[in-house]
Short mmCIF file of C-alpha atoms in Angstrom, two decimals:
data_model
loop_
_atom_site.label_atom_id
_atom_site.label_comp_id
_atom_site.label_asym_id
_atom_site.label_seq_id
_atom_site.Cartn_x
_atom_site.Cartn_y
_atom_site.Cartn_z
CA MET A 25 -17.27 -88.28 25.21
CA PRO A 26 -14.44 -86.06 25.87
CA THR A 27 -13.72 -83.07 23.55
CA PRO A 28 -11.16 -83.61 20.90
CA LEU A 29 -8.09 -81.49 21.34
CA PRO A 30 -7.03 -79.33 18.63
CA MET A 31 -4.53 -80.76 16.11
CA LYS A 32 -0.92 -79.48 16.68
CA LEU A 33 0.90 -78.60 13.53
CA PRO A 34 4.41 -79.94 12.87
CA ALA A 35 6.87 -77.59 13.64
CA ALA A 36 8.26 -77.36 9.85
CA LYS A 37 4.73 -76.77 8.63
CA ALA A 38 4.12 -74.07 11.21
CA THR A 39 7.40 -72.17 10.19
CA GLU A 40 6.45 -72.68 6.30
CA LEU A 41 2.91 -70.87 7.09
CA ALA A 42 4.54 -68.08 9.11
CA THR A 43 7.38 -67.45 6.54
CA HIS A 44 4.64 -67.54 3.62
CA PRO A 45 1.58 -65.56 4.30
CA LYS A 46 -1.55 -65.95 2.28
CA ASN A 47 -1.59 -64.17 -0.91
CA SER A 48 -4.84 -61.71 -0.75
CA LEU A 49 -4.76 -61.18 -4.63
CA ARG A 50 -4.91 -64.88 -5.32
CA GLU A 51 -7.57 -65.42 -2.77
CA LEU A 52 -9.90 -62.66 -4.41
CA VAL A 53 -9.18 -64.09 -7.71
CA GLU A 54 -10.17 -67.72 -6.52
CA THR A 55 -13.35 -66.27 -4.70
CA VAL A 56 -14.54 -64.39 -7.88
CA VAL A 57 -14.08 -67.42 -9.94
CA PHE A 58 -15.90 -69.63 -7.50
CA VAL A 59 -18.80 -67.34 -7.21
CA THR A 60 -19.03 -66.71 -10.95
CA VAL A 61 -19.11 -70.49 -11.61
CA LEU A 62 -21.64 -71.02 -8.92
CA VAL A 63 -23.83 -68.20 -10.35
CA LEU A 64 -23.49 -69.59 -13.91
CA LEU A 65 -24.31 -73.01 -12.56
CA LEU A 66 -27.41 -71.79 -10.52
CA LYS A 67 -28.49 -69.87 -13.64
CA SER A 68 -28.21 -72.82 -15.95
CA PHE A 69 -29.66 -75.57 -13.76
CA VAL A 70 -31.52 -74.09 -10.92
CA ALA A 71 -33.22 -70.59 -11.34
CA GLU A 72 -33.13 -67.67 -13.23
CA ALA A 73 -34.33 -63.90 -12.89
CA PHE A 74 -36.31 -62.30 -15.86
CA VAL A 75 -37.99 -59.21 -16.26
CA ILE A 76 -41.38 -58.99 -18.09
CA PRO A 77 -40.99 -56.64 -21.22
CA THR A 78 -44.56 -56.71 -22.57
CA GLY A 79 -48.33 -57.03 -21.77
CA SER A 80 -48.78 -60.24 -23.27
CA MET A 81 -49.61 -62.02 -19.86
CA ALA A 82 -51.53 -59.11 -18.33
CA GLU A 83 -53.03 -58.82 -15.67
CA THR A 84 -51.23 -62.02 -14.44
CA LEU A 85 -47.88 -60.37 -14.95
CA HIS A 86 -47.19 -56.94 -16.09
CA GLY A 87 -44.73 -55.58 -18.74
CA TRP A 88 -43.77 -51.84 -18.84
CA ARG A 89 -46.75 -49.85 -17.40
CA ALA A 90 -47.94 -46.61 -16.11
CA TYR A 91 -50.33 -46.54 -13.10
CA VAL A 92 -53.39 -44.39 -13.34
CA THR A 93 -56.13 -43.43 -10.71
CA CYS A 94 -59.49 -42.61 -12.45
CA PRO A 95 -60.40 -39.03 -11.50
CA SER A 96 -64.01 -40.18 -11.21
CA CYS A 97 -64.37 -43.59 -9.45
CA LEU A 98 -60.64 -43.48 -7.99
CA HIS A 99 -60.08 -47.05 -9.20
CA GLU A 100 -56.38 -47.54 -9.55
CA PHE A 101 -55.21 -49.67 -12.59
CA PRO A 102 -52.12 -50.41 -14.78
CA VAL A 103 -51.97 -49.28 -18.42
CA ASN A 104 -49.50 -50.88 -20.86
CA ALA A 105 -46.67 -48.43 -21.69
CA SER A 106 -44.48 -50.68 -23.78
CA GLU A 107 -44.98 -48.78 -27.14
CA GLU A 108 -43.64 -45.54 -25.22
CA ILE A 109 -40.97 -47.06 -23.27
CA ASP A 110 -39.61 -49.81 -25.18
CA PRO A 111 -41.20 -50.22 -28.83
CA HIS A 112 -40.61 -53.33 -30.78
CA HIS A 113 -40.93 -51.45 -34.02
CA GLY A 114 -40.57 -47.75 -34.99
CA GLN A 115 -40.46 -44.88 -32.79
CA PRO A 116 -41.87 -44.60 -29.27
CA THR A 117 -45.46 -43.81 -29.15
CA PRO A 118 -46.38 -41.43 -26.30
CA ILE A 119 -49.61 -42.43 -24.25
CA THR A 120 -52.11 -39.62 -24.42
CA GLY A 121 -54.97 -41.20 -22.63
CA CYS A 122 -56.72 -44.50 -21.34
CA THR A 123 -60.10 -45.95 -20.25
CA CYS A 124 -60.98 -46.78 -16.82
CA PRO A 125 -61.97 -50.52 -16.79
CA ASN A 126 -64.21 -49.97 -13.73
CA CYS A 127 -66.48 -46.98 -14.84
CA GLU A 128 -65.51 -46.55 -18.66
CA LEU A 129 -64.49 -42.90 -18.19
CA HIS A 130 -62.17 -42.00 -21.27
CA ILE A 131 -59.22 -40.18 -19.38
CA ARG A 132 -57.25 -37.69 -21.24
CA LYS A 133 -53.77 -37.02 -20.22
CA GLN A 134 -53.61 -33.19 -19.18
CA PRO A 135 -50.75 -31.12 -17.69
CA GLY A 136 -51.07 -30.96 -14.06
CA ASP A 137 -53.73 -33.75 -13.77
CA ASN A 138 -54.01 -35.15 -10.17
CA TRP A 139 -55.09 -38.79 -11.24
CA ILE A 140 -51.39 -39.63 -11.69
CA ARG A 141 -49.11 -40.50 -8.72
CA LYS A 142 -46.29 -38.07 -9.55
CA PRO A 143 -46.01 -35.06 -11.82
CA ASP A 144 -45.77 -37.17 -14.79
CA TRP A 145 -46.90 -40.85 -15.47
CA LEU A 146 -45.35 -43.18 -13.22
CA TYR A 147 -43.37 -45.86 -15.34
CA ASN A 148 -42.16 -49.11 -13.65
CA SER A 149 -40.27 -51.78 -15.35
CA GLY A 150 -41.95 -55.02 -15.96
CA ASP A 151 -42.44 -57.38 -13.09
CA ARG A 152 -39.42 -59.29 -12.01
CA VAL A 153 -39.92 -62.91 -11.99
CA LEU A 154 -37.93 -66.05 -10.78
CA VAL A 155 -37.93 -69.03 -13.03
CA ALA A 156 -37.14 -72.54 -11.93
CA LYS A 157 -34.86 -74.40 -14.37
CA TRP A 158 -34.74 -77.89 -12.69
CA PRO A 159 -33.39 -80.65 -15.04
CA LEU A 160 -35.77 -83.08 -16.42
CA GLN A 161 -38.69 -80.67 -15.34
CA GLN A 162 -42.03 -81.85 -15.96
CA TYR A 163 -44.50 -79.32 -17.54
CA GLN A 164 -48.30 -79.33 -16.85
CA ARG A 165 -51.30 -77.52 -18.11
CA TRP A 166 -51.64 -74.07 -16.89
CA ASP A 167 -48.26 -73.59 -15.91
CA VAL A 168 -46.64 -70.14 -16.53
CA VAL A 169 -43.56 -71.06 -18.78
CA VAL A 170 -40.45 -69.26 -20.04
CA PHE A 171 -39.01 -70.77 -23.47
CA LYS A 172 -36.98 -69.69 -26.37
CA TYR A 173 -38.78 -68.07 -29.44
CA PRO A 174 -38.89 -71.09 -31.89
CA LYS A 175 -38.72 -68.90 -34.95
CA ASP A 176 -35.56 -66.94 -33.76
CA PRO A 177 -34.11 -68.37 -30.45
CA GLN A 178 -31.22 -65.82 -30.61
CA GLN A 179 -31.03 -62.19 -32.13
CA ASN A 180 -27.47 -60.80 -31.96
CA TRP A 181 -26.43 -63.57 -29.73
CA VAL A 182 -29.07 -62.44 -27.24
CA PRO A 183 -31.61 -65.13 -26.23
CA MET A 184 -35.27 -64.34 -27.26
CA ASN A 185 -37.10 -65.46 -24.25
CA TYR A 186 -41.05 -65.41 -24.28
CA ILE A 187 -43.06 -66.07 -21.13
CA LYS A 188 -46.77 -67.58 -21.74
CA ARG A 189 -49.12 -69.99 -20.23
CA LEU A 190 -48.95 -73.69 -21.22
CA ILE A 191 -52.32 -74.73 -22.65
CA GLY A 192 -51.78 -77.52 -25.00
CA LEU A 193 -49.61 -80.70 -24.15
CA PRO A 194 -47.97 -83.14 -26.76
CA GLY A 195 -50.68 -84.88 -28.88
CA ASP A 196 -53.51 -82.54 -27.84
CA THR A 197 -55.73 -80.72 -30.20
CA ILE A 198 -56.82 -77.63 -28.59
CA ALA A 199 -59.94 -75.69 -29.53
CA ILE A 200 -60.98 -72.12 -28.82
CA ASN A 201 -64.54 -71.26 -28.99
CA ASN A 202 -66.94 -68.48 -27.07
CA GLY A 203 -63.68 -67.65 -25.07
CA ASP A 204 -63.17 -71.14 -23.59
CA LEU A 205 -60.43 -73.59 -24.32
CA PHE A 206 -61.18 -77.14 -25.06
CA VAL A 207 -59.05 -80.37 -25.48
CA GLY A 208 -59.46 -83.37 -27.69
CA ASN A 209 -57.13 -86.34 -27.56
CA ASP A 210 -56.38 -89.19 -30.13
CA ILE A 211 -57.67 -87.24 -32.96
CA LYS A 212 -55.98 -88.61 -36.12
CA TYR A 213 -54.83 -86.38 -38.98
CA GLU A 214 -54.28 -88.85 -41.61
CA GLY A 215 -52.48 -87.69 -44.90
CA LYS A 216 -51.45 -84.26 -43.61
CA ASP A 217 -48.12 -82.64 -44.59
CA GLN A 218 -45.27 -83.71 -42.58
CA PRO A 219 -42.12 -81.54 -41.90
CA PRO A 220 -39.31 -82.03 -43.96
CA ARG A 221 -37.09 -82.06 -40.94
CA GLU A 222 -37.87 -82.96 -37.30
CA LEU A 223 -36.77 -79.43 -36.31
CA ASP A 224 -39.70 -78.02 -38.33
CA ARG A 225 -42.54 -79.57 -36.34
CA TRP A 226 -43.15 -76.39 -34.31
CA LYS A 227 -44.09 -74.29 -37.42
CA GLN A 228 -47.63 -72.88 -37.98
CA GLU A 229 -48.47 -75.22 -40.76
CA TYR A 230 -47.96 -78.17 -38.88
CA ARG A 231 -50.59 -77.34 -36.29
CA TYR A 232 -53.29 -78.32 -38.86
CA VAL A 233 -55.72 -75.17 -38.04
CA ASN A 234 -59.25 -75.82 -38.46
CA ALA A 235 -58.50 -79.10 -40.26
CA GLN A 236 -61.80 -81.20 -41.19
CA GLU A 237 -60.62 -83.85 -38.60
CA GLY A 238 -60.34 -81.37 -35.63
CA ASP A 239 -63.55 -79.33 -36.44
CA GLU A 240 -65.75 -82.45 -36.97
CA ALA A 241 -64.66 -84.04 -33.76
CA PHE A 242 -65.48 -80.71 -31.82
CA ARG A 243 -68.78 -80.46 -33.30
CA ALA A 244 -69.36 -83.95 -32.45
CA GLY A 245 -68.88 -83.38 -28.88
CA LYS A 246 -65.42 -85.17 -28.60
CA PHE A 247 -63.71 -82.49 -26.76
CA ARG A 248 -63.88 -81.50 -23.15
CA ILE A 249 -63.74 -78.07 -21.65
CA LEU A 250 -60.51 -77.06 -19.89
CA ARG A 251 -61.30 -76.05 -16.46
CA LYS A 252 -59.03 -73.85 -14.14
CA PRO A 253 -58.66 -74.53 -10.68
CA PRO A 254 -59.92 -72.02 -8.10
CA ASP A 255 -56.39 -70.41 -7.30
CA GLN A 256 -56.11 -69.92 -11.14
CA ILE A 257 -59.77 -68.49 -11.52
CA LEU A 258 -58.69 -65.93 -8.98
CA THR A 259 -55.50 -65.10 -10.87
CA MET A 260 -57.08 -64.94 -14.31
CA ARG A 261 -60.21 -63.12 -13.53
CA ARG A 262 -60.64 -59.61 -14.83
CA LEU A 263 -62.79 -56.79 -12.98
CA VAL A 264 -65.90 -55.85 -14.48
CA TYR A 265 -67.14 -53.29 -11.68
CA ASN A 266 -66.20 -52.68 -8.10
CA ASN A 267 -69.28 -51.20 -6.43
CA ASP A 268 -67.20 -49.47 -3.74
CA HIS A 269 -65.68 -47.33 -6.69
CA GLN A 270 -68.75 -45.55 -8.27
CA PRO A 271 -68.05 -42.57 -10.49
CA LYS A 272 -68.72 -39.48 -8.98
CA ASP A 273 -69.47 -37.64 -12.11
CA LEU A 274 -72.45 -39.71 -12.84
CA VAL A 275 -74.14 -39.26 -9.31
CA GLY A 276 -77.72 -38.11 -9.45
CA LYS A 277 -77.57 -38.16 -13.17
CA VAL A 278 -77.40 -41.87 -14.05
CA GLU A 279 -78.98 -44.92 -12.41
CA PRO A 280 -76.57 -46.82 -10.27
CA ARG A 281 -75.56 -50.41 -11.74
CA TRP A 282 -76.64 -51.95 -8.62
CA GLN A 283 -80.00 -50.48 -7.66
CA ALA A 284 -82.18 -51.25 -4.59
CA ARG A 285 -85.62 -53.03 -5.68
CA SER A 286 -88.60 -53.49 -3.52
CA GLY A 287 -87.72 -55.09 -0.10
CA TRP A 288 -84.07 -53.37 0.15
CA THR A 289 -83.01 -50.23 1.46
CA PRO A 290 -79.61 -48.66 0.22
CA ASN A 291 -77.25 -46.92 2.74
CA ASN A 292 -77.16 -44.12 0.13
CA SER A 293 -79.97 -43.66 -2.64
CA GLU A 294 -77.49 -41.88 -5.04
CA ILE A 295 -74.34 -44.00 -4.15
CA PRO A 296 -75.54 -47.22 -2.84
CA THR A 297 -72.55 -49.58 -1.49
CA ALA A 298 -74.54 -51.47 0.97
CA PHE A 299 -78.19 -53.00 0.72
CA THR A 300 -80.27 -54.16 3.67
CA ARG A 301 -83.19 -56.40 3.36
CA ASN A 302 -86.20 -54.87 5.00
CA GLU A 303 -88.16 -56.21 7.97
CA ASP A 304 -91.39 -56.10 6.23
CA ALA A 305 -90.13 -57.39 2.77
CA ALA A 306 -92.03 -59.67 0.62
CA ALA A 307 -91.31 -63.47 0.83
CA ASP A 308 -88.57 -63.12 -1.87
CA SER A 309 -86.71 -59.92 -3.36
CA TRP A 310 -83.98 -59.25 -5.71
CA ILE A 311 -81.32 -56.70 -6.64
CA THR A 312 -79.90 -57.07 -10.11
CA TYR A 313 -76.76 -55.75 -11.93
CA GLN A 314 -76.97 -54.09 -15.20
CA HIS A 315 -74.00 -53.24 -17.14
CA ARG A 316 -74.86 -49.26 -17.65
CA ILE A 317 -72.30 -47.79 -19.93
CA VAL A 318 -72.10 -43.99 -20.19
CA GLN A 319 -69.60 -42.71 -23.03
CA ARG A 320 -67.83 -39.57 -21.59
CA ASP A 321 -64.63 -37.86 -21.64
CA SER A 322 -62.65 -36.66 -18.60
CA THR A 323 -62.32 -33.14 -20.31
CA GLU A 324 -66.17 -32.87 -20.63
CA GLY A 325 -68.28 -30.98 -18.12
CA ASN A 326 -72.07 -32.16 -17.62
CA VAL A 327 -73.07 -35.66 -18.37
CA SER A 328 -76.53 -35.52 -20.06
CA SER A 329 -76.79 -39.14 -21.37
CA PRO A 330 -78.48 -41.84 -19.25
CA GLY A 331 -76.35 -44.22 -20.74
CA THR A 332 -77.01 -47.72 -22.32
CA VAL A 333 -77.22 -51.12 -20.76
CA GLU A 334 -74.88 -53.43 -22.60
CA LEU A 335 -73.41 -56.80 -22.53
CA ILE A 336 -70.29 -57.55 -20.58
CA LYS A 337 -67.41 -57.79 -23.18
CA ASN A 338 -63.76 -58.75 -23.20
CA ALA A 339 -62.49 -54.94 -22.49
CA MET A 340 -59.19 -54.54 -20.61
CA GLY A 341 -58.11 -51.24 -19.24
CA TYR A 342 -54.55 -52.33 -19.53
CA ASN A 343 -54.81 -52.45 -23.41
CA ASP A 344 -56.55 -49.26 -23.54
CA GLY A 345 -53.70 -46.75 -23.56
CA GLU A 346 -53.88 -44.34 -26.37
CA PRO A 347 -53.30 -43.90 -29.30
CA GLY A 348 -52.08 -47.69 -28.86
CA PRO A 349 -51.58 -50.31 -31.47
CA PRO A 350 -54.33 -50.36 -33.96
CA SER A 351 -54.03 -54.09 -34.65
CA GLY A 352 -56.02 -55.05 -31.56
CA LYS A 353 -58.93 -52.54 -31.61
CA THR A 354 -61.14 -54.83 -33.69
CA TYR A 355 -60.73 -57.46 -31.12
CA GLU A 356 -60.81 -55.75 -27.85
CA ASN A 357 -64.20 -55.06 -26.39
CA TYR A 358 -65.84 -56.89 -29.19
CA PHE A 359 -66.90 -60.45 -27.52
CA TRP A 360 -69.66 -60.94 -25.21
CA VAL A 361 -68.22 -62.70 -21.79
CA GLY A 362 -70.75 -65.24 -20.38
CA ASP A 363 -68.28 -66.65 -17.48
CA LEU A 364 -68.81 -64.38 -14.51
CA MET A 365 -67.93 -64.40 -10.86
CA ILE A 366 -69.91 -62.20 -7.98
CA GLU A 367 -68.43 -61.57 -4.68
CA CYS A 368 -69.66 -59.80 -1.56
CA GLU A 369 -69.76 -59.41 2.07
CA VAL A 370 -72.80 -60.83 3.79
CA ASP A 371 -73.82 -59.63 7.13
CA VAL A 372 -76.49 -61.86 8.77
CA THR A 373 -78.77 -60.44 11.27
CA THR A 374 -81.62 -62.92 11.09
CA ALA A 375 -80.72 -66.34 10.49
CA ALA A 376 -83.83 -67.47 8.61
CA GLY A 377 -84.71 -68.45 4.97
CA GLU A 378 -82.36 -68.42 2.21
CA PHE A 379 -79.77 -66.04 0.66
CA THR A 380 -79.08 -66.53 -2.96
CA LEU A 381 -76.30 -65.34 -5.41
CA GLU A 382 -77.20 -65.79 -9.24
CA LEU A 383 -75.15 -65.68 -12.53
CA SER A 384 -76.78 -65.80 -15.88
CA LYS A 385 -75.22 -67.16 -19.21
CA GLY A 386 -77.28 -67.55 -22.33
CA ALA A 387 -80.75 -69.16 -21.57
CA ASP A 388 -79.61 -70.40 -18.20
CA ARG A 389 -79.39 -68.83 -14.66
CA PHE A 390 -77.08 -70.39 -11.93
CA GLN A 391 -77.58 -70.07 -8.37
CA ALA A 392 -75.90 -70.83 -5.11
CA ARG A 393 -78.73 -70.89 -2.38
CA PHE A 394 -77.52 -70.62 1.16
CA ASP A 395 -79.94 -71.84 3.90
CA LEU A 396 -79.04 -69.32 6.90
CA THR A 397 -80.35 -71.69 9.48
CA ASN A 398 -77.59 -74.52 8.83
CA GLY A 399 -75.21 -73.26 6.48
CA ASP A 400 -76.15 -75.73 3.66
CA CYS A 401 -75.57 -74.47 0.20
CA ARG A 402 -77.52 -75.88 -2.88
CA LEU A 403 -76.26 -75.09 -6.41
CA VAL A 404 -78.83 -75.31 -9.22
CA ARG A 405 -79.37 -74.37 -12.71
CA VAL A 406 -82.61 -72.62 -13.67
CA GLY A 407 -83.61 -73.09 -17.35
CA LYS A 408 -86.22 -71.76 -19.40
CA VAL A 409 -88.66 -74.86 -18.36
CA SER A 410 -86.81 -76.69 -15.67
CA ILE A 411 -84.63 -76.51 -12.51
CA GLU A 412 -81.60 -78.85 -12.30
CA ALA A 413 -80.09 -79.56 -8.90
CA LEU A 414 -76.40 -79.65 -9.30
CA GLY A 415 -74.95 -80.15 -5.82
CA GLN A 416 -75.15 -79.58 -2.11
CA ALA A 417 -72.66 -79.09 0.53
CA SER A 418 -72.22 -77.54 4.17
CA THR A 419 -70.64 -74.21 4.72
CA THR A 420 -69.89 -71.85 7.45
CA LEU A 421 -72.61 -69.18 6.34
CA ARG A 422 -75.00 -70.02 9.01
CA GLY A 423 -76.27 -68.30 11.98
CA VAL A 424 -75.72 -64.71 12.75
CA GLY A 425 -72.41 -62.86 11.57
CA LYS A 426 -70.36 -61.54 8.65
CA HIS A 427 -68.96 -63.70 5.76
CA PHE A 428 -67.08 -63.14 2.71
CA VAL A 429 -68.70 -64.99 -0.08
CA ARG A 430 -67.80 -65.66 -3.90
CA PHE A 431 -69.63 -67.46 -6.61
CA ALA A 432 -68.22 -68.22 -10.13
CA ASN A 433 -69.53 -69.71 -13.20
CA PHE A 434 -65.97 -70.29 -14.97
CA ASP A 435 -65.52 -72.86 -17.82
CA GLU A 436 -68.84 -74.78 -17.17
CA ARG A 437 -68.14 -75.32 -13.43
CA LEU A 438 -69.71 -73.58 -10.23
CA THR A 439 -67.22 -72.67 -7.62
CA VAL A 440 -68.27 -71.30 -4.17
CA TRP A 441 -65.87 -69.63 -1.69
CA VAL A 442 -67.13 -68.96 1.71
CA ASP A 443 -64.28 -66.84 3.62
CA SER A 444 -61.26 -68.95 2.84
CA THR A 445 -63.03 -72.39 2.26
CA LEU A 446 -64.08 -74.22 -0.80
CA PRO A 447 -67.16 -76.08 0.28
CA PHE A 448 -67.56 -77.83 -3.19
CA GLY A 449 -63.65 -78.32 -3.75
CA ASP A 450 -62.77 -77.18 -7.31
CA GLY A 451 -66.54 -76.78 -7.97
CA LYS A 452 -69.44 -78.58 -9.42
CA GLU A 453 -69.44 -79.27 -13.15
CA TYR A 454 -72.19 -79.35 -15.48
CA ALA A 455 -72.85 -79.91 -19.29
CA GLY A 456 -72.69 -76.63 -20.80
CA ASP A 457 -74.05 -75.23 -24.16
CA HIS A 458 -70.69 -74.46 -26.07
CA PHE A 459 -72.71 -72.28 -28.41
CA ALA A 460 -74.54 -70.12 -25.95
CA ARG A 461 -76.04 -67.20 -27.39
CA ALA A 462 -75.07 -63.48 -26.70
CA ASP A 463 -78.53 -62.27 -27.52
CA ASP A 464 -80.46 -64.08 -24.72
CA ALA A 465 -82.25 -61.57 -22.41
CA ASN A 466 -80.82 -62.89 -19.41
CA ASN A 467 -77.51 -61.69 -20.39
CA MET A 468 -78.77 -58.00 -19.83
CA GLN A 469 -79.11 -58.88 -16.26
CA PRO A 470 -76.01 -61.00 -15.65
CA ALA A 471 -75.88 -61.05 -11.84
CA SER A 472 -78.21 -60.71 -8.94
CA PHE A 473 -78.67 -61.53 -5.31
CA GLY A 474 -81.74 -62.00 -3.16
CA THR A 475 -83.28 -63.55 -0.21
CA PHE A 476 -86.26 -65.99 0.32
CA GLY A 477 -88.32 -66.36 3.41
CA ALA A 478 -87.61 -64.31 6.71
CA ALA A 479 -83.82 -63.87 6.05
CA ARG A 480 -82.25 -60.54 7.19
CA VAL A 481 -79.16 -59.49 5.75
CA GLN A 482 -76.86 -56.60 4.70
CA VAL A 483 -74.88 -57.09 1.45
CA SER A 484 -71.74 -54.88 0.84
CA HIS A 485 -68.28 -54.75 -0.93
CA LEU A 486 -69.90 -55.90 -4.24
CA GLN A 487 -67.68 -56.75 -6.99
CA LEU A 488 -68.31 -58.40 -10.38
CA HIS A 489 -65.61 -60.15 -12.47
CA ARG A 490 -65.22 -61.94 -15.78
CA ASP A 491 -63.10 -64.85 -16.87
CA THR A 492 -59.95 -64.28 -19.24
CA TYR A 493 -61.42 -64.64 -22.70
CA TYR A 494 -59.47 -66.42 -25.21
CA THR A 495 -59.82 -65.18 -28.94
CA SER A 496 -58.86 -67.50 -31.89
CA VAL A 497 -56.14 -64.89 -33.14
CA GLY A 498 -53.10 -63.40 -31.40
CA LYS A 499 -51.73 -60.09 -31.66
CA HIS A 500 -50.19 -60.23 -35.31
CA ASP A 501 -52.62 -62.67 -36.99
CA ARG A 502 -55.78 -61.00 -38.05
CA SER A 503 -56.64 -63.08 -40.90
CA ARG A 504 -59.81 -64.47 -39.09
CA ALA A 505 -62.61 -61.81 -38.61
CA PRO A 506 -64.17 -61.39 -35.36
CA GLY A 507 -67.16 -63.74 -34.63
CA GLU A 508 -65.84 -66.54 -36.80
CA PRO A 509 -66.41 -70.18 -35.74
CA GLU A 510 -64.26 -72.02 -33.35
CA MET A 511 -60.75 -72.51 -33.89
CA THR A 512 -59.05 -75.96 -33.72
CA MET A 513 -55.16 -76.60 -33.81
CA PHE A 514 -52.96 -79.83 -33.30
CA VAL A 515 -50.14 -79.93 -30.96
CA GLN A 516 -47.10 -82.00 -32.49
CA PRO A 517 -45.55 -84.64 -30.18
CA GLY A 518 -42.72 -83.38 -28.19
CA HIS A 519 -44.20 -79.76 -28.41
CA TYR A 520 -46.38 -77.55 -26.40
CA LEU A 521 -48.97 -74.81 -27.25
CA CYS A 522 -48.26 -71.67 -25.16
CA MET A 523 -50.69 -68.76 -25.11
CA GLY A 524 -50.74 -65.12 -23.25
CA ASP A 525 -53.39 -64.45 -20.71
CA ASN A 526 -53.78 -61.09 -22.60
CA SER A 527 -55.36 -62.97 -25.58
CA THR A 528 -55.99 -60.13 -27.85
CA GLN A 529 -52.53 -58.53 -27.35
CA SER A 530 -50.34 -61.63 -27.23
CA SER A 531 -48.26 -62.82 -29.92
CA ASP A 532 -48.12 -66.54 -29.33
CA GLY A 533 -48.83 -70.02 -30.56
CA ARG A 534 -52.07 -69.06 -32.24
CA ASP A 535 -49.76 -66.86 -34.51
CA TRP A 536 -46.46 -68.69 -34.98
CA GLY A 537 -46.70 -72.36 -33.87
CA THR A 538 -45.85 -74.49 -30.93
CA VAL A 539 -42.85 -74.90 -28.81
CA PRO A 540 -40.35 -77.84 -29.12
CA GLU A 541 -39.54 -79.20 -25.56
CA ARG A 542 -35.77 -78.56 -26.20
CA LEU A 543 -36.37 -74.84 -26.23
CA MET A 544 -38.46 -74.69 -22.87
CA GLN A 545 -36.41 -72.82 -20.19
CA GLY A 546 -38.44 -73.41 -17.01
CA LYS A 547 -41.56 -72.56 -14.90
CA ALA A 548 -42.16 -69.01 -13.64
CA GLN A 549 -42.51 -69.55 -9.68
CA MET A 550 -43.00 -65.95 -8.23
CA VAL A 551 -42.67 -62.40 -8.63
CA TYR A 552 -39.82 -61.63 -6.44
CA PHE A 553 -39.85 -57.76 -6.65
CA PRO A 554 -42.59 -55.90 -5.25
CA VAL A 555 -43.32 -52.89 -7.61
CA TRP A 556 -45.01 -49.90 -5.89
CA PRO A 557 -47.80 -49.30 -5.55
CA PHE A 558 -49.03 -52.85 -6.22
CA ALA A 559 -46.48 -54.37 -3.61
CA HIS A 560 -49.53 -57.14 -2.83
CA ARG A 561 -48.58 -58.82 -6.18
CA PHE A 562 -45.41 -60.11 -4.72
CA GLY A 563 -45.62 -63.86 -4.27
CA PRO A 564 -46.13 -67.08 -6.31
CA ILE A 565 -47.35 -67.13 -9.91
CA ARG A 566 -50.62 -69.10 -10.40
#
């Protein structure tokens, strides 16, 4: 096809353009108006940027925070600085100390300390997130969502936007028990008070908290546990201990948390970060974790206490800035957490026998048994009197070589990662004990690994994590005492129950009610601004 010739303007039109040049000011105004309209349209209907102001979604999302490096174990972690930078009530409260979530050292802020990144504490604004605001957007459980605060959508003409995780869908009855979430459907609340106006359905009194209908249905087993998919397991896990960051002030004075037992040789007897199975080891041998805590202060000198072996609880270093808000202290580091994850690197030198990862919860021990000759993994539940087979799958953990392995017992489901694969998919579910007891002896040895037969391996880069633990009250409602029975609450039609990942420090649906669909603004998609030093947090929000 021949190339079309350029169109020739009529002589009169050409003369008009030549004698009336373009008005630059008019063009500028038109451009500004166009861009402004476009931005407003995009903001209203497509996407909008938000800055996270508080720590209610930590550690999925961070608000104002200071980054601290523990002077003993060198673990780096964020500490909530909202009360110092942008307090909601009263005068700013300076942060004077914190507690390392890895080694439990109480760190006092001293002039000239080198555990900070700069001459003074490094503050960053909250995470910057991009929120999708598609018309007719469908919301799903576990979405991180932005909404207008139902009680007061605007203050002084400024929108009151909250960001939380969507837990309850319209018509659900949600239960919180032992840190886990459950859902019951089609539970009837006959004769309950109804709101005088449709617009009032979001209010707290219409959630029917711990109504007889909900509580009886829960105890009758009519609820199912809410299970997180693997990507959200990784997002919502919380560090218990990183064995590569052992506290130097305890070396030679306190037993390491992971100790080499018979059949294993550590790379360092005082700071064991890698364990090698001996050639002449017995048929089976184990190394077990003990959650040994030594209460101490960064300003103290010698450590004389051997520490105590304790339960793993719902402590979060992010919340341990001092003096801190007193309202959360009775709920922080109070509850036993039984949902755990172990991860490590396994270097197989003799591919024979089995390598096993084990997690304890209540009266049961859960194991992932890897046959090193063929890569098959068997999941088993070891009870007091019986062993239950839960599933079997083929993995790449076979033969000689290195592999990175994770094993999680979250939400009454066992999930396994081998390198980047999920051999059991989302995991293998089991019928759990919703009322597992914290005082069972198993909980004092919550994680272990071992070998059977002639297997020869080296295990390193050990980390232990716990699940997010949900409490039955939020930040501002302390009417329920710690340790009270489960909490049930109804989600009205056309409404959503939204809760913060930082359960003890979140003001959310447990405090004030549910969110009407009309006030939902959109889904948080990604952290779009990488904040130093945690630039790796840039990316999608799970």
